[in-house]
Short mmCIF file of C-alpha atoms in Angstrom, two decimals:
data_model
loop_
_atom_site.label_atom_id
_atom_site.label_comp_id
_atom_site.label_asym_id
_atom_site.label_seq_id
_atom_site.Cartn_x
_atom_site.Cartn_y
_atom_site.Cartn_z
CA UNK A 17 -15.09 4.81 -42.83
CA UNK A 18 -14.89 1.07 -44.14
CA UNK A 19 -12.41 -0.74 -41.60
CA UNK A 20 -10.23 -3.51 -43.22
CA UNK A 21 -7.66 -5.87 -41.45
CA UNK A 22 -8.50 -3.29 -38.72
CA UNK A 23 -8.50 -4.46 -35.00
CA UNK A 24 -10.29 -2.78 -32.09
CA UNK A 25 -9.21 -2.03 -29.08
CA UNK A 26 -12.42 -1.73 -27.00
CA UNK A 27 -16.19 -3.49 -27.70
CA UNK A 28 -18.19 -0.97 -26.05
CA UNK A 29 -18.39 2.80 -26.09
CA UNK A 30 -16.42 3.89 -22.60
CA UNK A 31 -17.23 7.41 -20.59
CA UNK A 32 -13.79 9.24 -20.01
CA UNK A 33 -14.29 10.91 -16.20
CA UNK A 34 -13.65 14.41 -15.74
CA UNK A 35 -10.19 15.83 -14.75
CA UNK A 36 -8.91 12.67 -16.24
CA UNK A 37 -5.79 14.21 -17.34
CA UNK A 38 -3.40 15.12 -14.82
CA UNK A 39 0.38 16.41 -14.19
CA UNK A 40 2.90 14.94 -11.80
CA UNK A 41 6.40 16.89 -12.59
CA UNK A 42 9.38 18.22 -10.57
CA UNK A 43 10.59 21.64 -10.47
CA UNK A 44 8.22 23.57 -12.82
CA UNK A 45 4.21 24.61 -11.96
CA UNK A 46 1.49 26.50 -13.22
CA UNK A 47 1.65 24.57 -16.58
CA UNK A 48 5.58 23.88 -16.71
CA UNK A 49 5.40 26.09 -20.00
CA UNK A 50 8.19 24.68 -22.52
CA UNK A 51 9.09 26.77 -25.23
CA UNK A 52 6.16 29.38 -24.54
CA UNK A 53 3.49 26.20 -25.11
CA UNK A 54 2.10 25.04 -21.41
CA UNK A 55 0.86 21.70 -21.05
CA UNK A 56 -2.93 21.09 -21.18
CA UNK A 57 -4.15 19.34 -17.72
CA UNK A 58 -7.05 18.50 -15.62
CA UNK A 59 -5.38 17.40 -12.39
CA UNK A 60 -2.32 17.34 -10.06
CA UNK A 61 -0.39 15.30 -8.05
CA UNK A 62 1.78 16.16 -4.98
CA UNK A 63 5.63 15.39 -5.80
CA UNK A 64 8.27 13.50 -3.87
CA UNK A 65 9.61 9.91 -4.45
CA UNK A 66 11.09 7.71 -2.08
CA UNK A 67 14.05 7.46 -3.57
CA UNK A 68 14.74 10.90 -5.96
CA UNK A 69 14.23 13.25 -3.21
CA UNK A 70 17.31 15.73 -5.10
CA UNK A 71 14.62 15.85 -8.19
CA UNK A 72 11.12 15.98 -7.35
CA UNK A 73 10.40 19.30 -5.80
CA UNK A 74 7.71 21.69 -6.66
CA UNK A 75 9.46 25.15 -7.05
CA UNK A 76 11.07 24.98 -3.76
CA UNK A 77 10.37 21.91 -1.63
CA UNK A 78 9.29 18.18 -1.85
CA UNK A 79 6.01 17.72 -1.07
CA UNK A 80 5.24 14.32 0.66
CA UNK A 81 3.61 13.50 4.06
CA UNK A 82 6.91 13.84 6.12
CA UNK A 83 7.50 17.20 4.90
CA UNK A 84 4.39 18.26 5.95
CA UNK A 85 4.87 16.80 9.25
CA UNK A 86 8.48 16.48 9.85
CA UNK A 87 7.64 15.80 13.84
CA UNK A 88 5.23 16.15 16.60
CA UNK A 89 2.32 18.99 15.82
CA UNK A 90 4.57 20.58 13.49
CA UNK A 91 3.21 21.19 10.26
CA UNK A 92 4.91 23.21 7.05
CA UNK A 93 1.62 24.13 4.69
CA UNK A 94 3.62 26.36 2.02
CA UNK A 95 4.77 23.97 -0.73
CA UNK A 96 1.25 22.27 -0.12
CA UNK A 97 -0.76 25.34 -0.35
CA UNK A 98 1.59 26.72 -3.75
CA UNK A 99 0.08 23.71 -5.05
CA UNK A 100 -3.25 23.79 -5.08
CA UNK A 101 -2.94 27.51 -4.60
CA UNK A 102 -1.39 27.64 -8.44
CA UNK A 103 -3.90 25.06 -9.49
CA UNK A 104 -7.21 26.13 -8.43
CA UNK A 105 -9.82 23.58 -10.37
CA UNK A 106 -7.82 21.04 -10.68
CA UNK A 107 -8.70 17.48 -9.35
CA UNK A 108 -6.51 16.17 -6.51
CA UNK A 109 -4.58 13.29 -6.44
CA UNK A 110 -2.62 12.75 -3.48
CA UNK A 111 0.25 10.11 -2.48
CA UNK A 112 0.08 9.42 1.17
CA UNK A 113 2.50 7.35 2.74
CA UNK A 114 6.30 7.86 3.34
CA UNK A 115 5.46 9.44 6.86
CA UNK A 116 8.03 11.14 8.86
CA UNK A 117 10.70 9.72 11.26
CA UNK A 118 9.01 10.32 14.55
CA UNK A 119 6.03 8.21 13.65
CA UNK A 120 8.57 4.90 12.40
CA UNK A 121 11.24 4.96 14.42
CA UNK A 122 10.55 1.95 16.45
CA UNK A 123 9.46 -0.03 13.32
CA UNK A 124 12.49 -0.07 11.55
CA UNK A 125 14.24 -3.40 11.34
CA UNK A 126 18.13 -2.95 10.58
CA UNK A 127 19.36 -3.32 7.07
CA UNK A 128 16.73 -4.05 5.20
CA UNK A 129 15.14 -0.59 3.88
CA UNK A 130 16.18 -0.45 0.35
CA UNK A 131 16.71 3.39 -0.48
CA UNK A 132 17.54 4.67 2.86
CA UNK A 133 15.35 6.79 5.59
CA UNK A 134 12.52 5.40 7.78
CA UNK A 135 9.95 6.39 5.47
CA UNK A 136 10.37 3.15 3.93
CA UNK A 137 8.09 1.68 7.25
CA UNK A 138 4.33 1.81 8.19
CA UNK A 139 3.22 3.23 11.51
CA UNK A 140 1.73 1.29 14.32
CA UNK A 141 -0.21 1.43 17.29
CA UNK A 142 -0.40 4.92 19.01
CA UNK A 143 1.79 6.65 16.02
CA UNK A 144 -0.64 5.23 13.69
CA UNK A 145 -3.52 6.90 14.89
CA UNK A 146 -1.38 9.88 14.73
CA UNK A 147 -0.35 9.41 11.70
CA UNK A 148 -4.04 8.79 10.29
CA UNK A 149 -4.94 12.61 12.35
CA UNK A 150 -2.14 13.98 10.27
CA UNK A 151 -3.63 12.68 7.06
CA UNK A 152 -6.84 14.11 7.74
CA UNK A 153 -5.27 16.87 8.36
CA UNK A 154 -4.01 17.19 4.89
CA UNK A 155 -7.44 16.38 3.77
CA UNK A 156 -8.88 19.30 5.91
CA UNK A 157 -6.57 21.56 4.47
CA UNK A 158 -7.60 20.59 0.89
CA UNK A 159 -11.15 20.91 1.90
CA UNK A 160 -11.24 24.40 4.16
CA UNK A 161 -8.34 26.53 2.64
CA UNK A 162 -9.51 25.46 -1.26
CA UNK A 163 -12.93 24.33 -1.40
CA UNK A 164 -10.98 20.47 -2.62
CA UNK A 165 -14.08 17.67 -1.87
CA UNK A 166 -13.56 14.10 -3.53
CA UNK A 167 -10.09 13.85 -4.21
CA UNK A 168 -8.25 10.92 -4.35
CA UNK A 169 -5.88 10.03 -1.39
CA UNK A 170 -3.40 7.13 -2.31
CA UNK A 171 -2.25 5.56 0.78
CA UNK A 172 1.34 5.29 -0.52
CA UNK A 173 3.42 5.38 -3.96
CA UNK A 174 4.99 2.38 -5.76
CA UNK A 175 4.88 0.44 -2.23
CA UNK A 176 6.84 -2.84 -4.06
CA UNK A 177 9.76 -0.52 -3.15
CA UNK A 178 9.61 0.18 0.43
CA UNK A 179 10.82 -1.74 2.88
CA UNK A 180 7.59 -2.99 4.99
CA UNK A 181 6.27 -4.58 2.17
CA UNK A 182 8.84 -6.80 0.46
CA UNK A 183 7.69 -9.93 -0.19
CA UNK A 184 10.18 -11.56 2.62
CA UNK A 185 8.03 -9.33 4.63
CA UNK A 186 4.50 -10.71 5.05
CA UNK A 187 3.80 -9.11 8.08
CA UNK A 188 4.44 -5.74 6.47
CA UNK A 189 0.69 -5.92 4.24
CA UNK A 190 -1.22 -6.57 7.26
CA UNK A 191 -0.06 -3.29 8.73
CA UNK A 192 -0.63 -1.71 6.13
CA UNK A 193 -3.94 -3.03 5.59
CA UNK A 194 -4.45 -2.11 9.06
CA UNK A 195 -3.49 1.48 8.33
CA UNK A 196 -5.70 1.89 5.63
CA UNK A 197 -8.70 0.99 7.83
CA UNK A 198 -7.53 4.22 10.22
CA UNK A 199 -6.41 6.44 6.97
CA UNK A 200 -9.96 5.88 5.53
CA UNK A 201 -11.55 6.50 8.65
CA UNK A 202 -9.62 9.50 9.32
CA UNK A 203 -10.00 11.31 6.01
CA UNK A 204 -13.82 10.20 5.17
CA UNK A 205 -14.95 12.20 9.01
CA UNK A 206 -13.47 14.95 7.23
CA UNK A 207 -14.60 14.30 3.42
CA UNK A 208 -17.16 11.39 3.27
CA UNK A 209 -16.92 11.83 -0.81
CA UNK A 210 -13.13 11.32 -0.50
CA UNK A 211 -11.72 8.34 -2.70
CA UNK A 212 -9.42 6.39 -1.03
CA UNK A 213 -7.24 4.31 -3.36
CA UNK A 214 -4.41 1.33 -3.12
CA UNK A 215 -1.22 1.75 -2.81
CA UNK A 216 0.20 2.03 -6.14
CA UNK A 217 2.97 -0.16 -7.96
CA UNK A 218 5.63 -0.13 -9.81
CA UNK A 219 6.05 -0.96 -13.38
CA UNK A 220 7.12 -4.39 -13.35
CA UNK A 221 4.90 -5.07 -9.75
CA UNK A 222 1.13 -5.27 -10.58
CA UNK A 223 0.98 -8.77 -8.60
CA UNK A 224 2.07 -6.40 -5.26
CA UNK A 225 -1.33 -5.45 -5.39
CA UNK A 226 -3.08 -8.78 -4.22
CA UNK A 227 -0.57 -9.26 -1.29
CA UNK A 228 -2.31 -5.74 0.11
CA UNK A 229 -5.67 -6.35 -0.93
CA UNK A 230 -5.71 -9.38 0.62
CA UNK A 231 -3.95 -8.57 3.84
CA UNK A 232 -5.72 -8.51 7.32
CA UNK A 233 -6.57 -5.34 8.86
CA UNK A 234 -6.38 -6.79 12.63
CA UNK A 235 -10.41 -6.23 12.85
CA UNK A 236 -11.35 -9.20 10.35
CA UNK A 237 -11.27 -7.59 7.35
CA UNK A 238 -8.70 -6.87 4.61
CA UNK A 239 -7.05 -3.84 2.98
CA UNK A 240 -9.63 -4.17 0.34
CA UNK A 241 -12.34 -3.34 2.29
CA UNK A 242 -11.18 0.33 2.91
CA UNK A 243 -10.19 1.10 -0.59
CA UNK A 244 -12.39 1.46 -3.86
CA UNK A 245 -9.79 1.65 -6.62
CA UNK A 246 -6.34 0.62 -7.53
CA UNK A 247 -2.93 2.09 -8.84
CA UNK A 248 -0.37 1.56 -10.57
CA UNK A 249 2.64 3.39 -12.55
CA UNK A 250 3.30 2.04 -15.78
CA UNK A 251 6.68 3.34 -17.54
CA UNK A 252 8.18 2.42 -21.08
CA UNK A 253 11.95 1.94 -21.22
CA UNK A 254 12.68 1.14 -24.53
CA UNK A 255 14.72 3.36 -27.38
CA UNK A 256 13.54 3.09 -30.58
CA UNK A 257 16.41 3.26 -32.91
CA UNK A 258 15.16 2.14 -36.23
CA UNK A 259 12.04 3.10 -38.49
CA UNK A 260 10.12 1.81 -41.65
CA UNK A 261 7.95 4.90 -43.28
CA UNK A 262 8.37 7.21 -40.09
CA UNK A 263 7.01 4.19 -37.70
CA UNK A 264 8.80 2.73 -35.13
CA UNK A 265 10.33 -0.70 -35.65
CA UNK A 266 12.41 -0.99 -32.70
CA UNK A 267 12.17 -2.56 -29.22
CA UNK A 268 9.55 0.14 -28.85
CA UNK A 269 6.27 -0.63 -28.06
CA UNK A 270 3.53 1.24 -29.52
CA UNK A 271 1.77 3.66 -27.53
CA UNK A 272 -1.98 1.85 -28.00
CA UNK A 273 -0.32 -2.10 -27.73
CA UNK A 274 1.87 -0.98 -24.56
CA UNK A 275 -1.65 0.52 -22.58
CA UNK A 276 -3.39 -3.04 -23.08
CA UNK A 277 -0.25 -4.61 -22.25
CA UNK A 278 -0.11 -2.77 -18.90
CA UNK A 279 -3.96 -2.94 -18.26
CA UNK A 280 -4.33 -6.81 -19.11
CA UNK A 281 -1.11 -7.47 -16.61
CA UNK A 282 -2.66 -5.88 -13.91
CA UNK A 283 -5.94 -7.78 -14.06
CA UNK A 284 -4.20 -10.67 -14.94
CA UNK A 285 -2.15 -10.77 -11.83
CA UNK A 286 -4.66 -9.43 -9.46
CA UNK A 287 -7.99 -10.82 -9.97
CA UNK A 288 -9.28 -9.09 -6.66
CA UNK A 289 -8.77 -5.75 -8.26
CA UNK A 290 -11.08 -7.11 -11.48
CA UNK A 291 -14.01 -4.60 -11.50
CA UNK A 292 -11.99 -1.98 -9.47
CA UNK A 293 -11.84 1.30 -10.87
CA UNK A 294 -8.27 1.87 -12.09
CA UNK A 295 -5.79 4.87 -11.73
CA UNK A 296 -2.25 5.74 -12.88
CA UNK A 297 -0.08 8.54 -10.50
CA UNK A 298 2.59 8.62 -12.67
CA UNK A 299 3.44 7.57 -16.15
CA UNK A 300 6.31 8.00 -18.54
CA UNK A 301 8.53 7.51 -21.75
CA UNK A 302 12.39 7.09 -22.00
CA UNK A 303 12.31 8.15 -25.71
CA UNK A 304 13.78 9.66 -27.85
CA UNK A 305 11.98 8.53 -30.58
CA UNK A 306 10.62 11.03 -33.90
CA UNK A 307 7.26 8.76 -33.29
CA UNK A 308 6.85 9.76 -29.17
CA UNK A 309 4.41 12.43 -29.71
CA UNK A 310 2.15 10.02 -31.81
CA UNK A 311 3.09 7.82 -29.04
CA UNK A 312 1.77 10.05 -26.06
CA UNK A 313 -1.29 10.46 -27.77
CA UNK A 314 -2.16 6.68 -28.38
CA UNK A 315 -0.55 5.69 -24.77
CA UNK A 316 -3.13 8.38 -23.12
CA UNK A 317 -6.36 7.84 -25.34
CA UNK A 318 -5.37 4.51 -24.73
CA UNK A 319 -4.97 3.95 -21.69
CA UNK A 320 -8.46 6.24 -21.13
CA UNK A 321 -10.43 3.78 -23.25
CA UNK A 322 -9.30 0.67 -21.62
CA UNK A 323 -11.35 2.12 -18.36
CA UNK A 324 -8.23 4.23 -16.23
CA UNK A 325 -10.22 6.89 -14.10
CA UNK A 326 -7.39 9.51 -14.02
CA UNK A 327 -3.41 9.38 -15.87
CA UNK A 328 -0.74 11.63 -14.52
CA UNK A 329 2.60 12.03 -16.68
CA UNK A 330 5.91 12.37 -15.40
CA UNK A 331 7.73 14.68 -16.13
CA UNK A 332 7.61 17.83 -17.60
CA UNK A 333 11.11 19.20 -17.07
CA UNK A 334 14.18 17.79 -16.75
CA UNK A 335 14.97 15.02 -14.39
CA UNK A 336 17.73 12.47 -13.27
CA UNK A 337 15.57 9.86 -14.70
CA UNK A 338 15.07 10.37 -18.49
CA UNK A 339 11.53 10.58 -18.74
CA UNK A 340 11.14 14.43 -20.00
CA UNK A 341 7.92 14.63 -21.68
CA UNK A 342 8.97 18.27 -23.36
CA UNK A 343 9.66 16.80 -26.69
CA UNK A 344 6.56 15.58 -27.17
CA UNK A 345 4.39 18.03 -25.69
CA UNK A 346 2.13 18.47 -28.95
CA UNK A 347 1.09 14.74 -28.18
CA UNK A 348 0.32 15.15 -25.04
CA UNK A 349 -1.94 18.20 -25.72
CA UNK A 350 -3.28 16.85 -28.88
CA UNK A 351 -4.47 13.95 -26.57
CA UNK A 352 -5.97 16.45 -23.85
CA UNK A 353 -8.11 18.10 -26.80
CA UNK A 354 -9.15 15.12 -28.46
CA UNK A 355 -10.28 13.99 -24.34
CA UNK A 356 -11.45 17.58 -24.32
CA UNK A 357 -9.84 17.06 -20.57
CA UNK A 358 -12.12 14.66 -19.82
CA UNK A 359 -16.00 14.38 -19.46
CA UNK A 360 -16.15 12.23 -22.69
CA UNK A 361 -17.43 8.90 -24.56
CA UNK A 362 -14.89 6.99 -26.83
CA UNK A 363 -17.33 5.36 -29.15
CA UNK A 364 -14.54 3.12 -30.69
CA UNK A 365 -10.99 2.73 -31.47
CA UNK A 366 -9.15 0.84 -34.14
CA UNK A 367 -5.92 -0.04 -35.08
CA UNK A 368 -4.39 -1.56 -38.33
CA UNK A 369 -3.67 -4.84 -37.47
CA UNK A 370 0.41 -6.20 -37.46
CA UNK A 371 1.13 -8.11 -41.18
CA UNK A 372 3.95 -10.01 -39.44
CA UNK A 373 2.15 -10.54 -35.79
CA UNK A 374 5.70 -8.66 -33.74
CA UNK A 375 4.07 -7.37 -30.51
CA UNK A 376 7.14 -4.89 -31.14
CA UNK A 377 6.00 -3.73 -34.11
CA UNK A 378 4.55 0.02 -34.99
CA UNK A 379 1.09 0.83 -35.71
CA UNK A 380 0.79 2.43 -38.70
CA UNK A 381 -2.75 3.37 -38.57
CA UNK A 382 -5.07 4.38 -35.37
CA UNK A 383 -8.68 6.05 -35.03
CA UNK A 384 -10.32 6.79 -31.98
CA UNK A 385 -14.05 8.37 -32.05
CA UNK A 386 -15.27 10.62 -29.48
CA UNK A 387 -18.96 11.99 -29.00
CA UNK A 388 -19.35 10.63 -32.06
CA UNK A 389 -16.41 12.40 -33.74
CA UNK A 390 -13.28 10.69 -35.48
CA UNK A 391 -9.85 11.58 -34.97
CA UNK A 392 -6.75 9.86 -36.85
CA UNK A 393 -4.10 9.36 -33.63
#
């Protein structure tokens, strides 16, 4: 086709990795089919937040570090193995971190954990060499019980909200830099093709990032030295409550504008990350717009062409949080086909440009070619 007032979103053709889409949900597994239609997916993530601990279970348990290892050499495999048990080919993405009381208790420092527990804290000293053997544990388990090699360990989830690592807390980044050095050590004697990535971020965060990377891990290096891609989680908030021709004029970003939006803040705030492959845990819309299946699709192809490595999305059931992605599953999967899962090259992708310049504004016309095939999204 002839483009005209057409704008595109990337310059160069970009490869799409394998397994680049992935799930991260609550209750539900094994495709958390809605209304007989499963999701289409590539990759999982282990569940459990800091804070939502009531909602983010899979089938019967959360599944973080802590729960695991809830003390000394005791270690609870079940919801782990259900997992990848349910999910065999599936890339791995796992969020380390939030590790249980025994290995934090002397860390904590009264009052000032935001959401409660001590897995708010980092380990130290003796318990963090523990707690580094009890992440390569995890990995071994991946590796000997289900054949997992090269997945991708994140050494904690949206860290902006736990307590070590406030900003009032400086000292907090260098021991977590410091941990880092003995999770990566830990996990690559077990898998040396293991990707060890960042600690991820929250939505309105990306600038947490460079307080980590930059850190000192006690040995004269810095927490970027023992990881080799970043994270973060972006989320849209906004309701869109009005529409001109069946697109979205409200204080709704559109799906392709919101990805750059998210991408260019994160390398804007944190040049060290610039060049660092990118990936996204967790993802979601608070919608309920008649546009957020068109939406999914652009956010995900998106956020894909802009250079992301892997995108989970969250959720795909209901949650205490709004973000139930069942509405607009036939975006979702319409984006997984188009991706083919993964494994691909977007050649190009254009967008009619805004008349009126509103960053806020719809998109009323998208195209996104892949292996050399065009696609209206």
């Amino acid at each position: 086709m002839i483009y005209q007032n057409f704008a595109h979103l990337i310059t160069a053709p970009v490869n799409v990795p394998a397994n680049f889409l992935g799930l991260r949900s609550t209750k539900r597994s094994n495709g958390n089919v809605s209304a007989g239609q499963p999701f289409k997916y590539s990759a999982i993530s282990n569940l459990g937040s800091n804070r939502y601990t009531d909602a983010n279970v899979w089938d019967f348990g959360e599944l973080l570090v802590k729960t695991i290892n809830p003390s000394s050499g005791v270690f609870y495999w079940d919801v782990f193995d259900r997992l990848l048990g349910q999910n065999p080919g599936k890339d791995l993405f796992f969020l380390l971190g939030f590790p249980a009381d025994y290995l934090v208790a002397g860390n904590v420092v009264a009052g000032s954990c935001p959401f409660g527990g001590l897995a708010n804290y980092c380990p130290t000293g003796a318990s963090l060499t523990t707690y580094a053997s009890v992440c390569a544990a995890i990995a071994a388990r991946a590796k000997n019980n289900f054949g997992i090699t090269g997945a991708k360990w994140c050494l904690w989830g949206e860290v902006d909200t736990a307590a070590d690592y406030y900003e009032q807390n400086p000292a907090g980044w260098d021991k977590l830099a410091t941990s880092a050095k003995a999770v990566n050590q830990a996990i690559k004697a077990v898998d040396p093709t293991a990707v060890i990535v960042a600690p991820s971020t929250s939505t309105g965060a990306p600038y947490i990032m460079n307080d980590f990377l930059t850190a000192s891990d006690g040995a004269g290096g810095t927490g970027r030295d023992w990881v080799s891609a970043i994270a973060f989680d972006p989320y849209q908030d906004g309701l869109t409550t009005s529409y001109v021709d069946g697109i979205s004029r409200g204080n709704f970003r559109d799906g392709l504008k919101e990805a750059k939006s998210r991408v260019d803040r994160v390398l804007g705030f944190v040049p060290t990350a610039v060049g660092m492959p990118m990936y996204i845990p967790e993802t979601g819309i608070k919608s309920h717009s008649p546009n957020g299946s068109r939406d999914w699709t652009r956010r995900i192809i998106g956020f894909a062409a802009l250079g992301v490595k892997q995108l989970h999305g969250f959720a795909t059931d209901e949650t205490n949080e709004g973000y139930d992605m069942r509405p607009f599953i036939s975006g979702w999967n319409k984006a997984y086909d188009i991706l083919q899962g993964g494994g691909v090259t977007i050649n190009s992708l254009v967008y009619e440009r805004e008349l009126d310049y509103n960053e806020w504004n719809g998109i009323a016309r998208a195209y996104v070619t892949v292996n050399g095939t065009q696609y209206e999204i």
